[in-house]
Every structure is written in structure tokens, then in C-alpha cells.
Amino acid sequence: MIYLDHAATTQISTEAIETWVKASENYFSNANSLHEAGEQASQLLITCRKKLSSLVGTSEENIFFTSGGSEANFIALNSLYLAHKHLGNHVITTAIEHPTVHSFFQQLEKQGVEVTYLPVNKFGLVSLEDIKNATRKDTFLASIQHVNSEIGTIQPLKQFGSWFQQNNIVFHSDCVQSFGKISIDITEFRVDAISVSSHKIHGPKGVGAVLLRENVTWSSVYPLTSHQHGFRPGTLNTPGIAAFTHAAIDMHDELAEKRIRAWQLRNTFINQLRPLGDRLKLEGHPDQSNQLPWILGLGIHGVQGQYMLLTLDRFHICISTGSACQSEELDGSAAMNAIYSTEQERLRFFRISFGKNTTEEELTYVAKKIIEVSNE
């Protein structure tokens, strides 16, 4: 099998599995328990928080574990909203956010909060001018994703964060697709909160985290919750968190070199598709500084993306037609609807997403099969 759907999920690494097993065997106690076994589990969690906080430039007290990226988005936005809703009645997000983010803002609209959904250009990029024009005196919260999961466009968070900070607007970013692939410094980016996920970086499923900037105010979403200082209820998944932390450290090791290799794989793959000529359309941003190399959005004139997915699957090649979170929806995703003007364009789209073990030989074979399918 050739697996090219890493933006949906990754295979857990051998190292993360070993860490999970060791933690399950030796640190199985409830970290809130007062006996020695509980203290050992608690110390392991403290170590994990220290390691993760060092990767994004915050302190261990600002790391809160969740069941994944979706819950991280939900709790982060809700806790920030509750703490700052007295400051205004207007919030900002974009048209291409993850469904969990859109769900949160749609809930706010039902409560009477005014929401601005910023558009994107044909490359999926949000305009700083649009952000400035949308900002009002009563704007108090914003959420803009770092990397789009379908076309890989990178938003310039530092620029956005600087503007929001100047205007005292709390800024959250969904960094599920960028964490472990782009170096993120919360203080430098001037982001108040980010959401990350384990299974996108070769860690186990069912683990994620919210990472906050120093001195950010938040309010508990769940009354009477004692776990994690009231941020999220429930006994922590200590083995999963340990494996997630190991995977995160591995992904950040030699990150620059990994990015260079990903660009080499991407460029080689695109060159091998050149026989398709003008039928081939590449999505995302043409500037490398605004494009994640691991995610490649494609469209081929005359071929539906769903047909491409199903045909390649016969050859044991796994790709995607977009976000797995909306795989059962008949309509296009938020990103597809924001970028494309016609249904034909939306139907043509499919996604290739590399992983750390993807090889040039695999991509050569896949490119050959894509051309064969397109020429049928």
C-alpha cells in the first residue's frame, strides 16, 4: 500500500508505540491520586508539558491536554470567549476554517454575536487589509488557521497577530496541520492560543492539546471541573500524552532538513505530472513561504476527484478528495467553496499529502497511475 493521506491521519511511529507501551505498563495510575504511583504519573505529565512547552515558546502551566484537535479548537475558543465576551459583540474568522471552528462561531451567531467570515484569494490566503477593514471597536476575538488542510496554504500569523495584539483582540489559531512541520513560537507569532493534534504527527489518536501564551486569561467551560485547573474534565490519558510528546519531539528534530526533503519530493512529483499539460491545475500558494510542501491540492480537467480516489484505491494507493472530517458530506468543504466558483472545479479536486516515510519511488509510481487514469 502507498499511503498519501497524511493530512487526514498518520501512522503511529514505532518510537511512539514503544513509549505508549512503557507508559501504560509503568505509569498507569491516575495522575491526580495522592499515592506514589499517582505521583509518578503526575511527574511524567509534568515532563511532557515541559517538553511540549519548549517547542512553542510558552511555559508548562499553559499546556492543556484534550482528546484531539477538534476538542482543542472547541475548548480553546469557548474558554477564551467566556473570559472576554464582556469586551464586545463582534468576532472574526475565515471562510476556510475547520468545521469545529465554524461550528463554534455559528453557535455564537445564535447567541446574537456578530461574526465576520473573511474571504480568501485564489491561493487560499487571507488578506491583512481585509482583517483591518473587518476590525471594529467591539471586536474581541479572532480565529484564523495556520495551514489549510486541503491545499496547504500557510497564513502569515505573525502579521495577523501583530494587528490583533495592537487592537487588544484575543487571537486563536488552529495549528493542527502546521505543528511538527513549521516552527511555531507563540510569543513571536503573537498568538494567544493554538490547537494541536497527536495523530497528525505520527502519534496516537485521541490526544491533542491547547497551548496558551503567557498570561492569557481564560474561563472554564465546565463548571466544578478540577482536572487541569478546570480547563477540561476527565482523567488524563497519560500513555497517549507520553507517546504524543515523543512524536512531537521527533517531528521537530532537524525540522529544516525535513522541510527541504519535502519540497524535493513535491517538486519531483509535480514534474512527473507535466505530461498532463494544461489539464493539470495545482492548488495552493506559488510562494514557498506561504505553502506547506507536504500537502498538494490537484485538479485534472475532465476527471472527477472522487473517480481518481476510487480508481487509485484499486492499485492500493490512498489519497483524499479533501478533509476527512467532511468526507460524508455531499457539498464541497468550506475551503473548496471559498476558493472555487464552479461545481466542476470542486468536483475535480483531490489531495496528495506526504508523510515522513514517503519515498520518491512511491511518488513516481503514483504519478504514472494518475496520468494513466487521466488519459482513460
PDB file of C-alpha atoms in Angstrom, residues 298-313 317-322 336 340 343-352 370 373-374:
ATOM      1  CA  LEU A 298      -4.674  18.980  -7.518  1.00  0.00           C
ATOM      2  CA  GLY A 299      -7.327  19.130 -10.197  1.00  0.00           C
ATOM      3  CA  ILE A 300      -7.287  17.486 -13.638  1.00  0.00           C
ATOM      4  CA  HIS A 301      -9.657  18.724 -16.297  1.00  0.00           C
ATOM      5  CA  GLY A 302     -12.135  16.029 -17.262  1.00  0.00           C
ATOM      6  CA  VAL A 303     -11.558  13.838 -14.182  1.00  0.00           C
ATOM      7  CA  GLN A 304     -13.595  13.910 -11.003  1.00  0.00           C
ATOM      8  CA  GLY A 305     -11.583  13.744  -7.817  1.00  0.00           C
ATOM      9  CA  GLN A 306     -13.836  11.017  -6.424  1.00  0.00           C
ATOM     10  CA  TYR A 307     -13.199   8.902  -9.531  1.00  0.00           C
ATOM     11  CA  MET A 308      -9.439   9.439  -9.148  1.00  0.00           C
ATOM     12  CA  LEU A 309      -9.586   8.387  -5.483  1.00  0.00           C
ATOM     13  CA  LEU A 310     -11.580   5.219  -6.159  1.00  0.00           C
ATOM     14  CA  THR A 311      -9.501   4.197  -9.167  1.00  0.00           C
ATOM     15  CA  LEU A 312      -6.172   4.690  -7.385  1.00  0.00           C
ATOM     16  CA  ASP A 313      -7.559   2.744  -4.452  1.00  0.00           C
ATOM     17  CA  ILE A 317      -2.888   3.967  -3.383  1.00  0.00           C
ATOM     18  CA  CYS A 318      -4.575   6.067  -0.683  1.00  0.00           C
ATOM     19  CA  ILE A 319      -5.357   9.712  -1.458  1.00  0.00           C
ATOM     20  CA  SER A 320      -8.170  12.092  -0.487  1.00  0.00           C
ATOM     21  CA  THR A 321     -10.713  14.437  -2.004  1.00  0.00           C
ATOM     22  CA  GLY A 322     -10.402  16.817   0.943  1.00  0.00           C
ATOM     23  CA  MET A 336     -13.411  24.351  -1.712  1.00  0.00           C
ATOM     24  CA  TYR A 340     -13.739  27.674  -6.384  1.00  0.00           C
ATOM     25  CA  GLU A 343     -19.126  22.982  -9.075  1.00  0.00           C
ATOM     26  CA  GLN A 344     -16.947  21.419 -11.771  1.00  0.00           C
ATOM     27  CA  GLU A 345     -13.824  22.811 -10.119  1.00  0.00           C
ATOM     28  CA  ARG A 346     -14.892  21.497  -6.743  1.00  0.00           C
ATOM     29  CA  LEU A 347     -15.596  18.058  -8.149  1.00  0.00           C
ATOM     30  CA  ARG A 348     -12.172  17.846  -9.821  1.00  0.00           C
ATOM     31  CA  PHE A 349     -10.235  18.446  -6.616  1.00  0.00           C
ATOM     32  CA  PHE A 350      -8.177  15.744  -4.912  1.00  0.00           C
ATOM     33  CA  ARG A 351      -5.361  15.860  -2.384  1.00  0.00           C
ATOM     34  CA  ILE A 352      -1.972  14.184  -2.058  1.00  0.00           C
ATOM     35  CA  ILE A 370      -2.577   9.374 -12.204  1.00  0.00           C
ATOM     36  CA  VAL A 373      -6.312   7.329 -15.137  1.00  0.00           C
ATOM     37  CA  SER A 374      -6.478  10.823 -16.636  1.00  0.00           C
TER      38      SER A 374
END
